[in-house]
Amino acid sequence: MREEYKIIELQPERLVDTAMRLKRDLYRLVQICAVRIESGYELTYSFAKEYEFLNYRLVINEDVVVTSISGVFETAFLYENEMKDLFGVNIDLINLDYKGNLYRIEKPTPYKE
Amino acid sequence: MATLMRFTKTVMKNLFSKPVTTAYPAGPAKVQERTRGQVSIDIDKCVYCTLCAMRCPANAIKVDRNNKIWEIDRFGCIQCANCVNVCAKNALSMDQHYTSPAAKSVIVTYGAPKQESEKEQAENKSEK
Amino acid sequence: MGNRSIVPFGPQHPVLPEPIHLDLVVEDEKVVEAIPSIGFIHRGLEHIVKKKDFNDYVYVAERVCGICSFMHGMSYCEAVERVMDVDIPERAKYLRTIWCEMSRIHSHMLWLGLLADAFGFESLFYQCWRMREKILDMFEMSTGGRVIFSVNKVGGVLRDMDHEMLSNFIKQFDDMEKDIIELTNVFLEDYTVNTRLRDVGILTKEQGLELGVVGPMMRASGIAFDTRKLKYAAYEWIDVEPVVATEGDCYARTYVRIKEIFQAFDIIRQAVKQIPDGEIAIKAKGMPNGEAFVRVEQPRGEAIYYVKGNGTKFLDRFRVRTPTFANIPSLLETTKGAQLADVPILILTIDPCISCTER
């Protein structure tokens, strides 16, 4: 009745090579989403190939630095900037880093609390 | 040449037909039976339960339970009709006409006048 | 090599009522690079979900965007329904489908009008919006709102359309279709319009896949993908095939959207034929606990909704990824090498909706 999809747990250090593998298999980046949880963040990287829908889940502490996948999927820069600016997720090596200026917001990282 | 005159038919039709617009505000605005214009209240039915104020997505409704005052910020209201749907006493309904534009915010108050409510308050206290 | 200079485009620009700012690096009249800057109207609507009852948030979710408002509300409800494992009545699903497709017609007519305006064909713009007005009247008749309908709720819909109303709509659609064919032929066949659209802003299939474009933009580059093939609302019982063009230029994107208008008419006719009688809503019991992704096809493309509940009436997270957000990188790609005068049309052909992108 409803669309089926997978959510796969992933370690942060495996993120970039997973992204590279997906890129090779012609997946496209659908979205990246951050959720604030008590111990830190829960990041979901979604990919799709035709009608298949894959989600990779990273559960990280607040101080963990995540490497950007914008080197692999160029379009990731918008999502990563969004997470960085709104949630304060530490993301390193974004190819176009807005440094908190993607959204013109009054206080930094408003979704962090 | 045929590709150049594509719009001519529409132009000719447009030239000889009545305007599709109406002369609002000189004439009346089009409204439908279901149009959500503004919230109206039958204050006699209201029991000041504050349900509408709690469920309002825009926090446009204020209800003072003690003084029996129901108040709405007309331009804060987003006409979602959630209050109408949740009202247990069917005191609220959607009026088809919109609030007329104004330069200042329009806050409309319904409910018992001050003196009366004070009296009721005293009664309530004595009951307790 | 010519002189390099930077031309700012937007956030206030005559052709585009949307606050996007681009820094266009130009060499003489040719664009070399474009750097986007959004964020003028970030409203933090996603965060309100933590402070509003999930039932009332429907009305906030709808207001993410004024054009595809119905789909935002519907998809939010659909996501919450999946979390709560509620199966809504079939009639409600069909009603949602009909409103979805009406939204698509209204959105594409609006876009065609804006496109006509962008290449300076004012009277065509008026005619497109005149047709759109009829759809808006139908919306008002069936839901009570012209652009924001407020007819969705978790567990179904709030308003029903009776048989009389539906057959009246079908009759009106038949008349409209004739007028729209006449208008859209201007876009597809007129010589001057064609010179502005053909071979402008080409996005190849490979580029499209790499940049993750969605919606009509993707289909115009020859990628046959339509989220309506997935199961949401009543689409599983409806025959729908993606409209595809292969050129990948502005003309192809216009062509895809025009064909989608007629496809939408067809879907509505199918839905009206199949719609069963019965309830339009059921009571959703309990509180959402869990998470769900929903993918839907908006007029502008695939949109992703994510809902995470924690067992209370306040949700933990609601996330929208709007189609424009996914299409911005491809916009930057197509502007590279384009003439400065074509930039407004290039921006328009992704059908930007910056307001819903920023939420």
XYZ file of C-alpha atoms in Angstrom:
600
model
C 0.000 0.000 0.000
C 2.745 2.427 0.883
C 6.126 3.255 -0.472
C 8.877 1.043 0.933
C 12.253 2.423 1.857
C 15.287 1.422 3.859
C 17.073 3.187 6.681
C 20.633 1.946 7.171
C 22.810 2.847 10.158
C 26.207 4.230 9.252
C 29.356 5.263 11.104
C 30.435 8.851 10.367
C 33.851 7.737 9.083
C 32.182 5.529 6.479
C 30.110 8.373 5.080
C 32.351 9.636 2.303
C 33.216 6.232 0.865
C 29.560 5.203 1.001
C 28.709 8.366 -0.913
C 31.384 7.592 -3.477
C 30.056 4.094 -3.956
C 26.518 5.429 -4.443
C 27.792 7.995 -6.886
C 29.455 5.270 -8.904
C 26.189 3.316 -8.932
C 24.444 6.408 -10.359
C 22.371 7.275 -7.326
C 21.268 10.850 -6.857
C 21.289 12.757 -3.626
C 17.736 13.409 -2.512
C 18.122 15.195 0.760
C 20.046 15.483 3.988
C 18.144 16.069 7.170
C 19.247 16.706 10.728
C 17.238 15.950 13.831
C 18.239 17.190 17.239
C 18.322 14.404 19.778
C 19.424 14.498 23.398
C 22.977 13.289 22.899
C 23.606 15.161 19.671
C 22.247 14.809 16.178
C 20.693 12.257 13.966
C 21.567 12.877 10.337
C 19.760 11.181 7.498
C 21.299 11.104 4.046
C 18.759 10.050 1.438
C 19.647 8.761 -1.998
C 17.523 7.531 -4.829
C 17.937 5.680 -8.048
C 14.818 5.637 -10.153
C 12.105 4.536 -7.736
C 14.417 3.077 -5.130
C 14.846 5.117 -1.977
C 17.802 4.620 0.377
C 18.477 6.362 3.655
C 21.693 6.347 5.644
C 21.456 7.267 9.276
C 24.281 8.789 11.290
C 23.835 9.158 15.016
C 26.535 11.452 16.307
C 27.499 13.398 19.383
C 27.417 17.137 19.363
C 31.185 17.566 18.963
C 31.750 15.056 16.165
C 33.063 16.585 12.955
C 31.379 15.175 9.873
C 33.207 15.327 6.574
C 31.223 16.957 3.818
C 30.117 14.860 0.879
C 29.938 17.936 -1.353
C 33.141 16.772 -2.995
C 31.276 13.719 -4.223
C 27.765 15.060 -4.654
C 28.152 18.694 -5.628
C 24.595 19.529 -4.673
C 25.124 18.568 -1.048
C 26.483 22.016 -0.254
C 23.020 23.516 0.239
C 21.853 20.800 2.623
C 25.103 20.820 4.546
C 25.078 24.568 4.919
C 21.508 24.333 6.120
C 22.389 21.795 8.811
C 25.396 23.786 9.829
C 23.521 27.072 10.048
C 20.323 25.902 11.662
C 21.453 23.012 13.843
C 25.103 23.749 14.381
C 26.316 20.390 13.082
C 30.080 20.465 12.613
C 30.628 19.871 8.935
C 34.064 20.189 7.478
C 35.260 20.791 3.920
C 32.067 22.021 2.245
C 32.943 23.207 -1.244
C 30.852 26.370 -0.904
C 30.703 27.224 2.764
C 28.344 30.066 3.602
C 29.698 30.190 7.176
C 26.320 30.809 8.774
C 25.018 33.122 6.085
C 22.822 30.784 4.057
C 19.763 32.026 5.873
C 19.667 35.570 7.141
C 18.669 34.684 10.690
C 18.874 36.705 13.832
C 20.604 34.261 16.122
C 22.994 31.518 15.107
C 21.877 27.888 15.092
C 18.268 28.451 16.217
C 17.248 24.802 15.947
C 20.022 23.616 18.249
C 18.228 24.113 21.546
C 3.809 32.536 -41.719
C 1.479 30.272 -39.796
C 3.814 30.360 -36.823
C 3.599 34.132 -36.637
C -0.127 34.562 -36.195
C -0.698 32.074 -33.378
C -2.089 34.565 -30.915
C -4.438 36.359 -33.320
C -7.448 34.161 -32.580
C -7.178 34.859 -28.856
C -6.726 38.557 -29.514
C -9.842 38.725 -31.694
C -11.887 36.806 -29.145
C -10.627 39.051 -26.408
C -11.505 42.151 -28.393
C -15.170 41.246 -28.743
C -15.909 39.699 -25.377
C -16.952 41.176 -22.065
C -14.235 41.897 -19.511
C -13.558 38.920 -17.236
C -12.791 41.118 -14.264
C -15.377 42.718 -11.999
C -15.358 46.280 -10.768
C -14.586 45.446 -7.152
C -14.835 47.385 -4.764
C -17.511 49.349 -6.712
C -19.379 46.101 -7.332
C -19.727 43.170 -4.976
C -16.930 40.618 -4.668
C -17.488 37.070 -5.822
C -18.087 34.744 -2.907
C -18.971 31.095 -2.748
C -21.020 29.247 -0.211
C -17.913 27.737 1.379
C -15.755 30.887 1.270
C -13.802 31.398 4.438
C -13.924 35.150 4.951
C -13.707 35.827 8.648
C -14.630 34.130 11.896
C -17.906 35.199 13.438
C -19.147 34.250 16.876
C -22.528 33.753 18.411
C -21.434 34.984 21.817
C -24.541 33.708 23.614
C -23.564 30.146 22.798
C -19.958 30.595 23.887
C -18.983 28.998 27.192
C -15.454 30.473 27.248
C -13.825 27.051 27.242
C -10.685 28.529 25.540
C -10.472 25.558 23.180
C -10.432 27.858 20.130
C -7.667 29.976 21.635
C -5.585 26.903 22.425
C -5.961 25.351 19.007
C -5.499 28.532 16.954
C -2.333 28.068 14.841
C -1.760 31.824 14.704
C -2.618 32.641 18.341
C -5.092 35.223 17.067
C -7.850 34.384 19.541
C -7.704 35.368 23.187
C -10.296 34.161 25.642
C -10.571 35.527 29.134
C -12.411 32.901 31.095
C -12.830 34.950 34.259
C -14.108 38.125 32.662
C -15.921 36.246 29.894
C -14.303 38.067 27.042
C -13.690 36.581 23.611
C -11.284 38.537 21.492
C -9.929 38.092 17.979
C -7.155 39.825 16.106
C -8.697 40.073 12.649
C -5.444 40.391 10.745
C -3.656 37.851 12.892
C -6.312 35.335 11.937
C -5.325 33.106 9.023
C -8.864 31.886 8.211
C -8.031 28.227 8.625
C -11.374 27.575 10.338
C -9.726 25.303 12.886
C -11.557 27.099 15.693
C -14.849 26.547 13.896
C -14.096 22.850 13.613
C -13.053 22.387 17.225
C -15.780 24.497 18.874
C -17.835 22.124 21.004
C -20.829 24.475 21.268
C -20.958 25.454 17.578
C -20.705 29.087 18.578
C -18.192 29.896 15.853
C -18.825 30.019 12.149
C -17.120 31.284 9.030
C -18.525 34.455 7.518
C -18.170 34.734 3.732
C -17.009 38.311 3.777
C -13.472 39.372 4.429
C -12.383 41.936 6.946
C -11.999 45.238 5.114
C -8.424 46.413 4.794
C -7.145 48.802 7.427
C -3.903 50.516 8.334
C -4.032 49.421 11.961
C -4.671 46.039 13.488
C -8.323 45.329 14.155
C -9.032 43.606 17.443
C -12.669 42.791 17.994
C -13.946 41.987 21.458
C -17.103 40.117 22.294
C -18.507 39.208 25.656
C -20.097 40.523 28.779
C -19.560 44.179 29.708
C -17.233 44.870 32.609
C -19.706 45.446 35.435
C -21.686 42.361 34.679
C -18.639 40.185 34.550
C -17.477 41.524 37.899
C -20.808 40.581 39.359
C -20.499 37.116 37.917
C -17.003 36.862 39.232
C -18.250 37.656 42.709
C -20.903 35.018 42.324
C -18.359 32.502 41.180
C -16.231 33.262 44.208
C -19.113 32.853 46.593
C -19.939 29.524 44.994
C -16.442 28.337 45.602
C 39.113 37.381 -22.759
C 36.647 40.154 -22.148
C 36.168 42.284 -19.102
C 34.968 40.447 -16.058
C 32.430 42.092 -13.837
C 29.831 41.066 -11.307
C 26.174 41.823 -11.904
C 23.824 41.369 -8.982
C 20.488 39.767 -9.828
C 17.643 40.065 -7.339
C 16.324 39.769 -4.661
C 14.117 42.467 -6.185
C 13.842 41.975 -9.888
C 11.070 42.961 -12.312
C 10.587 39.486 -13.769
C 10.797 37.522 -10.604
C 8.658 38.121 -7.555
C 10.805 35.725 -5.566
C 13.646 36.789 -3.301
C 16.611 34.944 -4.739
C 19.877 36.736 -5.178
C 22.492 35.699 -7.675
C 25.899 37.179 -8.132
C 26.479 36.774 -11.831
C 30.084 36.869 -12.919
C 29.901 38.094 -16.495
C 32.419 38.376 -19.228
C 31.045 41.036 -21.550
C 27.462 39.746 -21.982
C 28.204 36.141 -21.156
C 27.674 34.632 -17.716
C 30.697 32.749 -16.449
C 29.535 31.810 -13.006
C 26.607 32.350 -10.696
C 26.766 32.312 -6.917
C 23.399 31.908 -5.235
C 22.321 33.528 -2.059
C 18.982 32.758 -0.512
C 17.670 33.185 2.985
C 15.819 36.478 2.811
C 12.589 35.005 4.092
C 13.489 32.169 6.387
C 10.533 31.838 8.742
C 11.432 28.765 10.746
C 8.142 27.022 10.048
C 9.727 23.609 10.580
C 10.542 24.491 14.142
C 6.978 25.493 15.037
C 6.116 21.799 14.979
C 7.710 21.513 18.404
C 5.266 23.998 19.861
C 2.021 23.187 18.072
C -0.282 20.229 18.443
C 0.387 17.968 15.453
C -3.263 18.263 14.411
C -3.096 22.053 14.270
C 0.249 22.088 12.516
C -1.498 21.061 9.279
C -2.518 24.684 8.874
C 1.054 25.846 9.341
C 2.407 23.203 6.954
C 0.001 24.429 4.296
C 1.389 27.891 4.568
C 4.890 26.830 3.678
C 4.026 27.830 0.120
C 1.130 29.611 -1.481
C 1.089 27.716 -4.758
C 1.447 24.098 -3.746
C -0.150 24.683 -0.376
C -2.530 21.788 -0.749
C 0.273 19.346 -1.363
C 2.262 20.570 1.607
C -0.723 20.054 3.879
C -1.595 16.742 2.327
C 1.909 15.355 2.492
C 2.290 16.391 6.095
C -0.946 14.565 6.909
C 0.153 11.597 4.857
C 3.450 11.441 6.748
C 1.743 11.658 10.137
C -0.778 9.044 9.035
C 2.058 6.716 8.122
C 3.681 7.243 11.510
C 0.379 6.552 13.256
C -0.447 3.728 10.846
C -3.812 5.160 9.923
C -5.433 4.150 6.668
C -7.733 6.889 5.471
C -10.975 6.194 3.581
C -10.678 5.730 -0.162
C -12.956 8.637 -0.948
C -10.631 10.965 0.940
C -7.702 9.645 -1.081
C -9.489 10.367 -4.329
C -10.530 13.829 -3.178
C -6.917 14.545 -2.305
C -5.845 13.388 -5.742
C -8.368 15.630 -7.454
C -7.253 18.657 -5.477
C -3.615 17.774 -6.117
C -4.127 17.737 -9.850
C -6.161 20.922 -9.782
C -3.234 22.503 -7.923
C -0.945 21.291 -10.652
C -3.046 22.914 -13.374
C -3.196 26.147 -11.412
C 0.528 26.120 -10.726
C 1.509 25.386 -14.308
C -0.848 28.063 -15.650
C 0.704 30.515 -13.232
C 4.147 29.494 -14.370
C 3.259 29.802 -18.060
C 2.002 33.296 -17.344
C 5.205 34.223 -15.570
C 7.257 32.804 -18.404
C 5.290 34.868 -20.925
C 5.920 37.882 -18.737
C 9.649 37.095 -18.596
C 10.038 37.135 -22.351
C 7.863 40.200 -22.609
C 4.565 38.836 -23.917
C 2.215 40.671 -21.575
C -1.102 39.767 -23.165
C -0.252 36.075 -23.139
C 0.548 36.454 -19.452
C -2.905 37.926 -18.808
C -4.607 35.172 -20.772
C -2.809 32.444 -18.832
C -3.816 33.991 -15.547
C -7.357 34.396 -16.742
C -7.520 30.635 -17.157
C -5.927 30.141 -13.781
C -8.616 32.284 -12.222
C -11.250 29.720 -13.186
C -9.402 27.032 -11.272
C -9.132 29.340 -8.280
C -12.903 29.842 -8.373
C -13.350 26.090 -8.388
C -11.095 25.825 -5.391
C -13.132 28.419 -3.582
C -16.296 26.566 -4.464
C -15.033 23.225 -3.210
C -12.819 24.166 -0.267
C -13.605 27.737 0.709
C -10.112 29.048 0.037
C -8.582 30.314 -3.151
C -4.962 29.400 -2.567
C -4.846 28.051 0.976
C -7.526 25.413 1.224
C -7.343 24.148 4.809
C -9.239 20.977 3.937
C -6.718 18.428 5.123
C -6.589 16.850 8.493
C -4.791 13.892 9.942
C -7.155 11.065 9.046
C -8.808 12.415 5.923
C -10.261 15.590 4.513
C -12.686 18.114 5.943
C -14.793 18.901 2.913
C -16.571 16.659 0.476
C -17.360 17.298 -3.166
C -20.699 15.845 -4.146
C -21.493 14.282 -7.484
C -23.107 17.440 -8.807
C -20.074 19.555 -8.044
C -17.682 17.060 -9.574
C -19.616 16.745 -12.812
C -19.888 20.524 -12.978
C -16.100 20.724 -12.629
C -15.581 18.157 -15.356
C -17.796 20.182 -17.643
C -15.824 23.324 -16.897
C -12.561 21.474 -17.466
C -13.752 20.393 -20.904
C -14.326 24.030 -21.845
C -11.074 25.120 -20.274
C -9.099 22.494 -22.095
C -10.079 23.984 -25.444
C -8.985 27.448 -24.368
C -5.766 26.144 -22.887
C -4.869 24.265 -26.075
C -5.241 27.520 -27.945
C -3.031 29.376 -25.485
C -0.362 26.741 -25.112
C -0.024 26.451 -28.877
C 1.312 29.984 -28.751
C 4.115 28.791 -26.486
C 4.844 25.748 -28.583
C 4.497 27.099 -32.097
C 4.849 30.863 -32.160
C 7.986 31.918 -33.949
C 9.116 34.693 -31.601
C 8.425 32.649 -28.475
C 10.390 29.776 -29.945
C 13.417 31.931 -30.609
C 13.536 32.799 -26.919
C 13.110 29.234 -25.686
C 14.845 26.879 -28.076
C 18.442 25.865 -27.341
C 18.568 28.089 -24.287
C 19.918 26.674 -21.046
C 20.497 23.104 -22.103
C 20.806 20.574 -19.315
C 21.833 17.138 -20.496
C 20.617 13.877 -19.017
C 24.018 13.187 -17.438
C 24.198 16.631 -15.878
C 20.640 16.217 -14.693
C 21.415 12.957 -12.915
C 24.565 14.332 -11.394
C 22.922 17.488 -10.092
C 19.899 15.616 -8.801
C 17.285 17.694 -10.562
C 13.650 16.876 -9.959
C 10.276 17.368 -11.535
C 9.547 18.777 -14.984
C 13.150 19.976 -15.184
C 14.328 16.377 -14.858
C 11.765 15.031 -17.278
C 12.666 17.679 -19.851
C 16.210 16.284 -19.823
C 14.985 12.840 -20.770
C 14.792 11.202 -17.349
C 11.470 9.393 -17.049
C 10.751 9.644 -13.362
C 7.558 10.741 -11.720
C 6.931 10.346 -8.006
C 3.251 9.889 -8.766
C 4.133 6.337 -9.733
C 4.764 5.751 -6.037
C 1.893 5.039 -3.731
C 0.370 8.065 -2.118
C -3.141 9.501 -2.225
C -5.074 7.537 -4.867
C -2.326 7.406 -7.469
C -1.947 3.658 -7.191
C -5.326 3.234 -8.891
C -4.696 5.861 -11.506
C -2.961 5.491 -14.795
C -0.154 8.015 -14.989
C 2.918 8.008 -17.182
C 5.726 10.559 -16.880
C 5.804 13.184 -19.628
C 9.282 13.208 -21.084
C 11.143 15.449 -23.498
C 14.737 14.938 -24.516
C 16.120 18.303 -25.579
C 16.726 19.620 -22.070
C 16.342 23.252 -23.094
C 13.798 25.864 -21.991
C 11.452 24.780 -24.766
C 11.470 21.191 -23.517
C 10.689 22.339 -20.000
C 7.787 24.406 -21.266
C 6.595 21.459 -23.337
C 6.689 19.083 -20.363
C 4.709 21.452 -18.175
C 2.115 22.074 -20.871
C 1.629 18.349 -21.424
C 1.327 17.910 -17.669
C -1.615 20.296 -17.616
C -3.496 18.012 -20.000
C -2.302 14.979 -18.086
C -3.753 16.526 -14.936
C -7.126 16.976 -16.664
C -6.974 13.329 -17.615
C -6.141 12.234 -14.064
C -9.039 14.242 -12.667
C -11.395 12.592 -15.156
C -10.118 9.172 -14.164
C -10.445 9.994 -10.474
C -13.984 11.319 -10.847
C -14.949 8.170 -12.723
C -13.508 5.900 -10.050
C -14.304 7.794 -6.857
C -16.207 5.588 -4.413
C -18.875 6.773 -1.996
C -18.300 6.697 1.699
C -16.667 8.453 4.609
C -14.224 11.269 4.023
C -12.336 11.047 7.304
C -11.652 8.722 10.167
C -10.566 9.592 13.655
C -6.849 9.176 14.144
C -6.400 7.750 17.614
C -3.301 8.020 19.729
C -0.152 10.046 19.322
C 2.454 9.747 16.581
C 5.463 7.736 17.681
C 8.070 6.884 15.083
C 9.265 8.316 11.832
C 8.263 8.340 8.201
C 9.413 9.670 4.880
C 6.926 10.650 2.200
C 7.791 11.499 -1.380
C 5.223 13.300 -3.478
C 5.200 14.934 -6.887
C 4.495 18.611 -6.580
C 3.984 20.805 -9.652
C 7.640 21.748 -9.313
C 8.917 18.249 -8.728
C 9.596 15.703 -6.088
C 9.214 16.903 -2.520
C 10.346 15.002 0.551
C 8.606 15.150 3.885
C 10.016 13.681 7.025
C 8.142 13.429 10.290
C 9.453 12.177 13.581
C 7.176 11.805 16.548
C 7.978 10.988 20.139
C 4.643 9.795 21.467
C 3.445 13.203 22.617
C 1.246 15.656 20.759
C 4.312 17.656 19.774
C 6.432 16.224 17.000
C 10.213 16.128 17.249
C 10.907 17.093 13.711
C 9.144 17.978 10.523
C 11.302 18.438 7.498
C 10.405 19.543 4.005
C 12.772 19.346 1.091
C 11.101 21.334 -1.599
C 11.768 20.772 -5.313
C 13.294 24.212 -5.778
C 15.939 23.408 -3.196
C 17.036 20.473 -5.332
C 16.869 22.479 -8.527
C 19.049 25.425 -7.509
C 22.341 23.659 -8.421
C 21.014 22.902 -11.889
C 19.980 26.531 -12.257
C 23.580 27.520 -11.577
C 24.761 25.011 -14.148
C 22.439 26.250 -16.888
C 23.337 29.907 -16.360
C 27.003 29.164 -17.068
C 27.690 30.284 -20.604
C 24.282 31.874 -21.064
C 23.626 35.403 -22.255
C 22.833 37.881 -19.515
C 19.480 38.614 -21.178
C 18.481 34.962 -20.895
C 19.125 34.693 -17.166
C 15.559 35.658 -16.134
C 14.134 32.924 -18.367
C 16.638 30.400 -17.071
C 15.708 31.179 -13.507
C 12.039 30.922 -14.368
C 12.288 27.583 -16.089
C 13.172 25.835 -12.846
C 9.875 27.307 -11.607
C 11.468 28.734 -8.491
C 9.547 28.954 -5.283
C 12.008 30.473 -2.892
C 9.459 30.970 -0.149
C 8.909 27.266 0.239
C 12.585 26.556 -0.197
C 13.385 28.572 2.886
C 10.329 27.645 4.878
